[in-house]
Amino acid sequence: NAGVTQTPKFQVLKTGQSMTLQCAQDMNHNSMYWYRQDPGMGLRLIYYSASEGTTDKGEVPNGYNVSRLNKREFSLRLESAAPSQTSVYFCASSQSSGNTIYFGEGSWLTVV
Amino acid sequence: KQEVTQIPAALSVPEGENLVLNCSFTDSAIYNLQWFRQDPGKGLTSLLLIQSSQREQTSGRLNASLDKSSGRSTLYIAASQPGDSATYLCAVIGLSKNAGNMLTFGGGTRLMVKP
């Protein structure tokens, strides 16, 4: 019973490098989300995909891009990593907006 | 802009106590409110979801209430156990279409239940 799976779990990047966080859900959910969690700032929405083929900006989208590859997968890309993007990233999914939301285990990203 | 506040930020209680965690939000035009649990180094686990038309939801030893007009929700944990130690977060979804997909989270209450 995998639920929401995200990779990698840990990553260290140098400033300016790029990387993609992968996320997949096996619950046949329509909506998927990417959040970041920072001390003192709480959880903030980066991007979301209400359904396959659509993506929209959340509260803090600058410096990120996303791709809803298919119904199962939603990736987050950092094109040119900055130290301010050091954070814990969570992927999540729900049947649709307003339903119970399920989170992955998180990806710890450090940009040096 | 919706703001969600949780008080207290941290709480330590002896095992067996009943306890209440508080959540307040500034905009009462919400679609629903959710309570989550987060263990250290882990993701969030949904505990309870209360629709805006509901007053409370119960799951086992947990009971969550919602008073939309006053912008408040409480999570009641009965007979606390050391395994309840975690951070508890509440989050709301707004009613407007643009906010319909955005959960606004509180800062969380870090709970420690001592044996």
PDB file of C-alpha atoms in Angstrom:
ATOM      1  CA  ASN A   1       0.000   0.000   0.000  1.00  0.00           C
ATOM      2  CA  ALA A   2       2.446   2.662  -1.271  1.00  0.00           C
ATOM      3  CA  GLY A   3       0.213   5.777  -1.338  1.00  0.00           C
ATOM      4  CA  VAL A   4       2.375   8.763  -2.348  1.00  0.00           C
ATOM      5  CA  THR A   5       6.000   7.995  -3.149  1.00  0.00           C
ATOM      6  CA  GLN A   6       8.607  10.690  -3.707  1.00  0.00           C
ATOM      7  CA  THR A   7      12.272  10.506  -4.605  1.00  0.00           C
ATOM      8  CA  PRO A   8      14.975  11.244  -3.700  1.00  0.00           C
ATOM      9  CA  LYS A   9      14.713  11.272   0.097  1.00  0.00           C
ATOM     10  CA  PHE A  10      17.866  13.358   0.539  1.00  0.00           C
ATOM     11  CA  GLN A  11      19.835  15.521  -1.885  1.00  0.00           C
ATOM     12  CA  VAL A  12      22.647  18.051  -1.626  1.00  0.00           C
ATOM     13  CA  LEU A  13      23.017  20.471  -4.527  1.00  0.00           C
ATOM     14  CA  LYS A  14      25.469  23.201  -5.344  1.00  0.00           C
ATOM     15  CA  THR A  15      24.117  26.648  -6.141  1.00  0.00           C
ATOM     16  CA  GLY A  16      23.128  26.803  -9.807  1.00  0.00           C
ATOM     17  CA  GLN A  17      22.650  23.070 -10.271  1.00  0.00           C
ATOM     18  CA  SER A  18      19.354  21.681 -11.435  1.00  0.00           C
ATOM     19  CA  MET A  19      17.389  18.703 -10.253  1.00  0.00           C
ATOM     20  CA  THR A  20      13.954  17.110 -10.427  1.00  0.00           C
ATOM     21  CA  LEU A  21      11.954  15.713  -7.540  1.00  0.00           C
ATOM     22  CA  GLN A  22       9.768  12.828  -8.605  1.00  0.00           C
ATOM     23  CA  CYS A  23       6.371  11.962  -7.157  1.00  0.00           C
ATOM     24  CA  ALA A  24       3.928   9.183  -7.910  1.00  0.00           C
ATOM     25  CA  GLN A  25       0.629   8.156  -6.341  1.00  0.00           C
ATOM     26  CA  ASP A  26      -1.196   4.877  -6.715  1.00  0.00           C
ATOM     27  CA  MET A  27      -4.614   5.960  -5.416  1.00  0.00           C
ATOM     28  CA  ASN A  28      -6.017   7.115  -8.784  1.00  0.00           C
ATOM     29  CA  HIS A  29      -6.265  10.659  -7.432  1.00  0.00           C
ATOM     30  CA  ASN A  30      -7.034  13.582  -9.696  1.00  0.00           C
ATOM     31  CA  SER A  31      -5.265  16.337  -7.756  1.00  0.00           C
ATOM     32  CA  MET A  32      -1.597  16.507  -6.853  1.00  0.00           C
ATOM     33  CA  TYR A  33       0.437  19.104  -4.977  1.00  0.00           C
ATOM     34  CA  TRP A  34       3.961  20.161  -4.097  1.00  0.00           C
ATOM     35  CA  TYR A  35       4.595  21.862  -0.729  1.00  0.00           C
ATOM     36  CA  ARG A  36       7.710  23.064   1.007  1.00  0.00           C
ATOM     37  CA  GLN A  37       8.113  23.130   4.790  1.00  0.00           C
ATOM     38  CA  ASP A  38      10.444  25.583   6.486  1.00  0.00           C
ATOM     39  CA  PRO A  39      10.982  26.325  10.187  1.00  0.00           C
ATOM     40  CA  GLY A  40       8.868  29.280  11.235  1.00  0.00           C
ATOM     41  CA  MET A  41       7.091  29.423   7.857  1.00  0.00           C
ATOM     42  CA  GLY A  42       5.036  26.261   8.028  1.00  0.00           C
ATOM     43  CA  LEU A  43       3.895  24.418   4.927  1.00  0.00           C
ATOM     44  CA  ARG A  44       3.443  26.455   1.769  1.00  0.00           C
ATOM     45  CA  LEU A  45       2.036  25.377  -1.575  1.00  0.00           C
ATOM     46  CA  ILE A  46       4.448  25.657  -4.506  1.00  0.00           C
ATOM     47  CA  TYR A  47       2.380  24.276  -7.392  1.00  0.00           C
ATOM     48  CA  TYR A  48      -0.647  22.079  -7.789  1.00  0.00           C
ATOM     49  CA  SER A  49      -2.359  20.090 -10.503  1.00  0.00           C
ATOM     50  CA  ALA A  50      -6.116  19.898 -10.145  1.00  0.00           C
ATOM     51  CA  SER A  51      -6.331  17.214 -12.814  1.00  0.00           C
ATOM     52  CA  GLU A  52      -4.207  15.522 -15.431  1.00  0.00           C
ATOM     53  CA  GLY A  53      -3.063  18.074 -17.986  1.00  0.00           C
ATOM     54  CA  THR A  54      -3.421  21.139 -15.762  1.00  0.00           C
ATOM     55  CA  THR A  55      -1.005  22.889 -13.417  1.00  0.00           C
ATOM     56  CA  ASP A  56      -1.316  26.102 -11.434  1.00  0.00           C
ATOM     57  CA  LYS A  57       0.906  28.239  -9.247  1.00  0.00           C
ATOM     58  CA  GLY A  58       0.533  28.159  -5.516  1.00  0.00           C
ATOM     59  CA  GLU A  59       1.838  30.561  -2.920  1.00  0.00           C
ATOM     60  CA  VAL A  60       5.588  30.296  -3.630  1.00  0.00           C
ATOM     61  CA  PRO A  61       6.177  29.187  -7.261  1.00  0.00           C
ATOM     62  CA  ASN A  62       9.245  31.290  -8.128  1.00  0.00           C
ATOM     63  CA  GLY A  63      12.288  29.211  -9.026  1.00  0.00           C
ATOM     64  CA  TYR A  64      10.286  26.049  -9.684  1.00  0.00           C
ATOM     65  CA  ASN A  65       8.606  24.292 -12.583  1.00  0.00           C
ATOM     66  CA  VAL A  66       6.296  21.305 -12.572  1.00  0.00           C
ATOM     67  CA  SER A  67       5.112  18.630 -14.959  1.00  0.00           C
ATOM     68  CA  ARG A  68       2.025  16.465 -14.591  1.00  0.00           C
ATOM     69  CA  LEU A  69       3.398  13.604 -16.629  1.00  0.00           C
ATOM     70  CA  ASN A  70       0.247  11.502 -16.351  1.00  0.00           C
ATOM     71  CA  LYS A  71      -2.425  10.907 -13.750  1.00  0.00           C
ATOM     72  CA  ARG A  72       0.025   9.143 -11.437  1.00  0.00           C
ATOM     73  CA  GLU A  73       3.094  11.342 -11.640  1.00  0.00           C
ATOM     74  CA  PHE A  74       3.825  14.980 -10.776  1.00  0.00           C
ATOM     75  CA  SER A  75       7.412  16.204 -10.839  1.00  0.00           C
ATOM     76  CA  LEU A  76       8.991  19.361  -9.433  1.00  0.00           C
ATOM     77  CA  ARG A  77      12.058  20.853 -11.110  1.00  0.00           C
ATOM     78  CA  LEU A  78      14.571  23.331  -9.763  1.00  0.00           C
ATOM     79  CA  GLU A  79      16.285  24.823 -12.814  1.00  0.00           C
ATOM     80  CA  SER A  80      19.012  26.754 -10.984  1.00  0.00           C
ATOM     81  CA  ALA A  81      19.074  25.909  -7.297  1.00  0.00           C
ATOM     82  CA  ALA A  82      19.576  28.670  -4.734  1.00  0.00           C
ATOM     83  CA  PRO A  83      20.364  28.396  -0.991  1.00  0.00           C
ATOM     84  CA  SER A  84      16.869  29.820  -0.298  1.00  0.00           C
ATOM     85  CA  GLN A  85      15.461  26.607  -1.753  1.00  0.00           C
ATOM     86  CA  THR A  86      16.968  24.544   1.048  1.00  0.00           C
ATOM     87  CA  SER A  87      13.872  22.970   2.531  1.00  0.00           C
ATOM     88  CA  VAL A  88      11.828  19.838   3.010  1.00  0.00           C
ATOM     89  CA  TYR A  89       9.595  19.174   0.018  1.00  0.00           C
ATOM     90  CA  PHE A  90       6.372  17.232   0.241  1.00  0.00           C
ATOM     91  CA  CYS A  91       4.292  15.831  -2.559  1.00  0.00           C
ATOM     92  CA  ALA A  92       0.625  15.181  -1.847  1.00  0.00           C
ATOM     93  CA  SER A  93      -2.508  14.017  -3.611  1.00  0.00           C
ATOM     94  CA  SER A  94      -6.265  13.998  -3.145  1.00  0.00           C
ATOM     95  CA  GLN A  95      -9.234  12.632  -5.056  1.00  0.00           C
ATOM     96  CA  SER A  96     -10.118  16.225  -5.875  1.00  0.00           C
ATOM     97  CA  SER A  97      -9.797  19.619  -4.276  1.00  0.00           C
ATOM     98  CA  GLY A  98     -11.409  19.623  -0.853  1.00  0.00           C
ATOM     99  CA  ASN A  99     -11.036  15.914  -0.195  1.00  0.00           C
ATOM    100  CA  THR A 100      -8.688  14.305   2.303  1.00  0.00           C
ATOM    101  CA  ILE A 101      -5.123  14.947   1.235  1.00  0.00           C
ATOM    102  CA  TYR A 102      -2.370  12.322   1.466  1.00  0.00           C
ATOM    103  CA  PHE A 103       1.286  13.243   1.819  1.00  0.00           C
ATOM    104  CA  GLY A 104       4.517  11.571   0.830  1.00  0.00           C
ATOM    105  CA  GLU A 105       7.380  11.057   3.256  1.00  0.00           C
ATOM    106  CA  GLY A 106       9.257  14.182   2.184  1.00  0.00           C
ATOM    107  CA  SER A 107      12.488  15.052   0.355  1.00  0.00           C
ATOM    108  CA  TRP A 108      15.224  16.864   2.272  1.00  0.00           C
ATOM    109  CA  LEU A 109      17.052  19.238  -0.065  1.00  0.00           C
ATOM    110  CA  THR A 110      20.129  21.250   0.865  1.00  0.00           C
ATOM    111  CA  VAL A 111      21.594  23.819  -1.514  1.00  0.00           C
ATOM    112  CA  VAL A 112      25.132  24.916  -0.672  1.00  0.00           C
TER     113      VAL A 112
ATOM    114  CA  LYS B   1      -5.369  36.462   3.052  1.00  0.00           C
ATOM    115  CA  GLN B   2      -6.256  33.508   5.259  1.00  0.00           C
ATOM    116  CA  GLU B   3      -4.105  33.098   8.350  1.00  0.00           C
ATOM    117  CA  VAL B   4      -4.181  30.030  10.571  1.00  0.00           C
ATOM    118  CA  THR B   5      -2.829  30.097  14.111  1.00  0.00           C
ATOM    119  CA  GLN B   6      -2.296  27.212  16.503  1.00  0.00           C
ATOM    120  CA  ILE B   7      -1.957  27.603  20.237  1.00  0.00           C
ATOM    121  CA  PRO B   8      -0.022  26.411  22.115  1.00  0.00           C
ATOM    122  CA  ALA B   9       3.090  25.929  19.987  1.00  0.00           C
ATOM    123  CA  ALA B  10       4.262  23.173  22.313  1.00  0.00           C
ATOM    124  CA  LEU B  11       2.612  21.087  25.002  1.00  0.00           C
ATOM    125  CA  SER B  12       3.907  18.487  27.431  1.00  0.00           C
ATOM    126  CA  VAL B  13       1.483  16.347  29.418  1.00  0.00           C
ATOM    127  CA  PRO B  14       1.634  13.166  31.503  1.00  0.00           C
ATOM    128  CA  GLU B  15       0.201  10.004  30.036  1.00  0.00           C
ATOM    129  CA  GLY B  16      -3.538   9.568  30.520  1.00  0.00           C
ATOM    130  CA  GLU B  17      -4.498  13.223  30.404  1.00  0.00           C
ATOM    131  CA  ASN B  18      -7.242  14.532  28.166  1.00  0.00           C
ATOM    132  CA  LEU B  19      -6.032  17.496  26.144  1.00  0.00           C
ATOM    133  CA  VAL B  20      -7.227  20.138  23.719  1.00  0.00           C
ATOM    134  CA  LEU B  21      -5.324  21.657  20.819  1.00  0.00           C
ATOM    135  CA  ASN B  22      -6.560  24.915  19.385  1.00  0.00           C
ATOM    136  CA  CYS B  23      -6.694  26.246  15.839  1.00  0.00           C
ATOM    137  CA  SER B  24      -8.008  29.634  14.724  1.00  0.00           C
ATOM    138  CA  PHE B  25      -8.445  31.079  11.236  1.00  0.00           C
ATOM    139  CA  THR B  26      -9.124  34.619  10.098  1.00  0.00           C
ATOM    140  CA  ASP B  27     -11.478  34.041   7.135  1.00  0.00           C
ATOM    141  CA  SER B  28     -14.597  32.038   7.987  1.00  0.00           C
ATOM    142  CA  ALA B  29     -15.382  31.398   4.296  1.00  0.00           C
ATOM    143  CA  ILE B  30     -13.858  27.931   4.320  1.00  0.00           C
ATOM    144  CA  TYR B  31     -14.681  24.755   2.414  1.00  0.00           C
ATOM    145  CA  ASN B  32     -13.318  22.428   5.057  1.00  0.00           C
ATOM    146  CA  LEU B  33     -10.761  22.075   7.817  1.00  0.00           C
ATOM    147  CA  GLN B  34      -8.337  19.199   8.238  1.00  0.00           C
ATOM    148  CA  TRP B  35      -6.219  18.048  11.161  1.00  0.00           C
ATOM    149  CA  PHE B  36      -2.925  16.288  10.484  1.00  0.00           C
ATOM    150  CA  ARG B  37      -0.270  14.554  12.512  1.00  0.00           C
ATOM    151  CA  GLN B  38       3.424  14.769  11.646  1.00  0.00           C
ATOM    152  CA  ASP B  39       6.066  12.560  13.236  1.00  0.00           C
ATOM    153  CA  PRO B  40       9.712  13.728  13.189  1.00  0.00           C
ATOM    154  CA  GLY B  41      11.286  13.209   9.786  1.00  0.00           C
ATOM    155  CA  LYS B  42       8.036  12.019   8.277  1.00  0.00           C
ATOM    156  CA  GLY B  43       5.214  13.274   6.117  1.00  0.00           C
ATOM    157  CA  LEU B  44       1.789  14.379   7.301  1.00  0.00           C
ATOM    158  CA  THR B  45      -0.970  11.919   8.113  1.00  0.00           C
ATOM    159  CA  SER B  46      -4.558  13.099   7.841  1.00  0.00           C
ATOM    160  CA  LEU B  47      -6.479  12.557  11.083  1.00  0.00           C
ATOM    161  CA  LEU B  48      -9.849  14.203  10.561  1.00  0.00           C
ATOM    162  CA  LEU B  49     -11.594  16.287   7.915  1.00  0.00           C
ATOM    163  CA  ILE B  50     -14.529  18.520   8.871  1.00  0.00           C
ATOM    164  CA  GLN B  51     -16.712  19.952   6.127  1.00  0.00           C
ATOM    165  CA  SER B  52     -17.820  23.546   6.640  1.00  0.00           C
ATOM    166  CA  SER B  53     -21.406  22.355   7.226  1.00  0.00           C
ATOM    167  CA  GLN B  54     -20.340  19.997  10.016  1.00  0.00           C
ATOM    168  CA  ARG B  55     -19.755  20.788  13.673  1.00  0.00           C
ATOM    169  CA  GLU B  56     -17.526  17.853  14.633  1.00  0.00           C
ATOM    170  CA  GLN B  57     -15.870  14.632  13.563  1.00  0.00           C
ATOM    171  CA  THR B  58     -14.695  11.728  15.690  1.00  0.00           C
ATOM    172  CA  SER B  59     -12.143   9.001  15.131  1.00  0.00           C
ATOM    173  CA  GLY B  60     -11.268   6.761  18.048  1.00  0.00           C
ATOM    174  CA  ARG B  61      -9.838   8.901  20.857  1.00  0.00           C
ATOM    175  CA  LEU B  62      -9.829  12.001  18.656  1.00  0.00           C
ATOM    176  CA  ASN B  63     -12.642  14.504  18.351  1.00  0.00           C
ATOM    177  CA  ALA B  64     -12.430  17.640  16.251  1.00  0.00           C
ATOM    178  CA  SER B  65     -14.938  20.463  16.453  1.00  0.00           C
ATOM    179  CA  LEU B  66     -15.511  23.382  14.120  1.00  0.00           C
ATOM    180  CA  ASP B  67     -17.086  26.742  14.881  1.00  0.00           C
ATOM    181  CA  LYS B  68     -16.906  28.483  11.532  1.00  0.00           C
ATOM    182  CA  SER B  69     -18.533  31.711  12.671  1.00  0.00           C
ATOM    183  CA  SER B  70     -15.900  32.299  15.327  1.00  0.00           C
ATOM    184  CA  GLY B  71     -13.064  30.955  13.185  1.00  0.00           C
ATOM    185  CA  ARG B  72     -12.069  28.205  15.601  1.00  0.00           C
ATOM    186  CA  SER B  73     -11.458  24.489  15.672  1.00  0.00           C
ATOM    187  CA  THR B  74     -10.325  22.257  18.506  1.00  0.00           C
ATOM    188  CA  LEU B  75      -8.790  18.798  18.490  1.00  0.00           C
ATOM    189  CA  TYR B  76      -9.594  16.836  21.636  1.00  0.00           C
ATOM    190  CA  ILE B  77      -7.402  13.856  22.468  1.00  0.00           C
ATOM    191  CA  ALA B  78      -8.761  11.575  25.151  1.00  0.00           C
ATOM    192  CA  ALA B  79      -6.575   9.486  27.457  1.00  0.00           C
ATOM    193  CA  SER B  80      -3.312  10.555  25.854  1.00  0.00           C
ATOM    194  CA  GLN B  81      -0.561   7.986  25.254  1.00  0.00           C
ATOM    195  CA  PRO B  82       3.192   8.346  24.592  1.00  0.00           C
ATOM    196  CA  GLY B  83       2.491   7.224  21.025  1.00  0.00           C
ATOM    197  CA  ASP B  84       0.451  10.403  20.527  1.00  0.00           C
ATOM    198  CA  SER B  85       3.656  12.450  20.740  1.00  0.00           C
ATOM    199  CA  ALA B  86       3.972  14.303  17.432  1.00  0.00           C
ATOM    200  CA  THR B  87       3.284  17.671  15.839  1.00  0.00           C
ATOM    201  CA  TYR B  88      -0.362  18.334  15.087  1.00  0.00           C
ATOM    202  CA  LEU B  89      -1.281  20.705  12.271  1.00  0.00           C
ATOM    203  CA  CYS B  90      -4.584  22.146  11.178  1.00  0.00           C
ATOM    204  CA  ALA B  91      -5.260  23.447   7.689  1.00  0.00           C
ATOM    205  CA  VAL B  92      -8.197  25.101   5.945  1.00  0.00           C
ATOM    206  CA  ILE B  93      -9.318  25.293   2.323  1.00  0.00           C
ATOM    207  CA  GLY B  94     -11.019  28.519   1.263  1.00  0.00           C
ATOM    208  CA  LEU B  95     -14.297  28.723  -0.612  1.00  0.00           C
ATOM    209  CA  SER B  96     -13.203  30.887  -3.520  1.00  0.00           C
ATOM    210  CA  LYS B  97     -12.357  29.105  -6.750  1.00  0.00           C
ATOM    211  CA  ASN B  98      -8.815  30.454  -6.822  1.00  0.00           C
ATOM    212  CA  ALA B  99      -8.181  29.289  -3.280  1.00  0.00           C
ATOM    213  CA  GLY B 100     -10.014  26.034  -3.776  1.00  0.00           C
ATOM    214  CA  ASN B 101      -6.866  24.002  -4.095  1.00  0.00           C
ATOM    215  CA  MET B 102      -4.788  25.738  -1.489  1.00  0.00           C
ATOM    216  CA  LEU B 103      -4.588  24.394   2.024  1.00  0.00           C
ATOM    217  CA  THR B 104      -3.460  27.100   4.449  1.00  0.00           C
ATOM    218  CA  PHE B 105      -1.603  25.513   7.348  1.00  0.00           C
ATOM    219  CA  GLY B 106      -1.121  26.593  10.899  1.00  0.00           C
ATOM    220  CA  GLY B 107       2.302  26.442  12.481  1.00  0.00           C
ATOM    221  CA  GLY B 108       1.491  23.306  14.444  1.00  0.00           C
ATOM    222  CA  THR B 109       1.433  22.224  18.082  1.00  0.00           C
ATOM    223  CA  ARG B 110       4.296  19.986  19.166  1.00  0.00           C
ATOM    224  CA  LEU B 111       2.889  17.493  21.673  1.00  0.00           C
ATOM    225  CA  MET B 112       4.896  15.358  24.051  1.00  0.00           C
ATOM    226  CA  VAL B 113       3.134  12.781  26.199  1.00  0.00           C
ATOM    227  CA  LYS B 114       5.345  11.564  29.031  1.00  0.00           C
ATOM    228  CA  PRO B 115       5.024   8.016  30.368  1.00  0.00           C
TER     229      PRO B 115
END
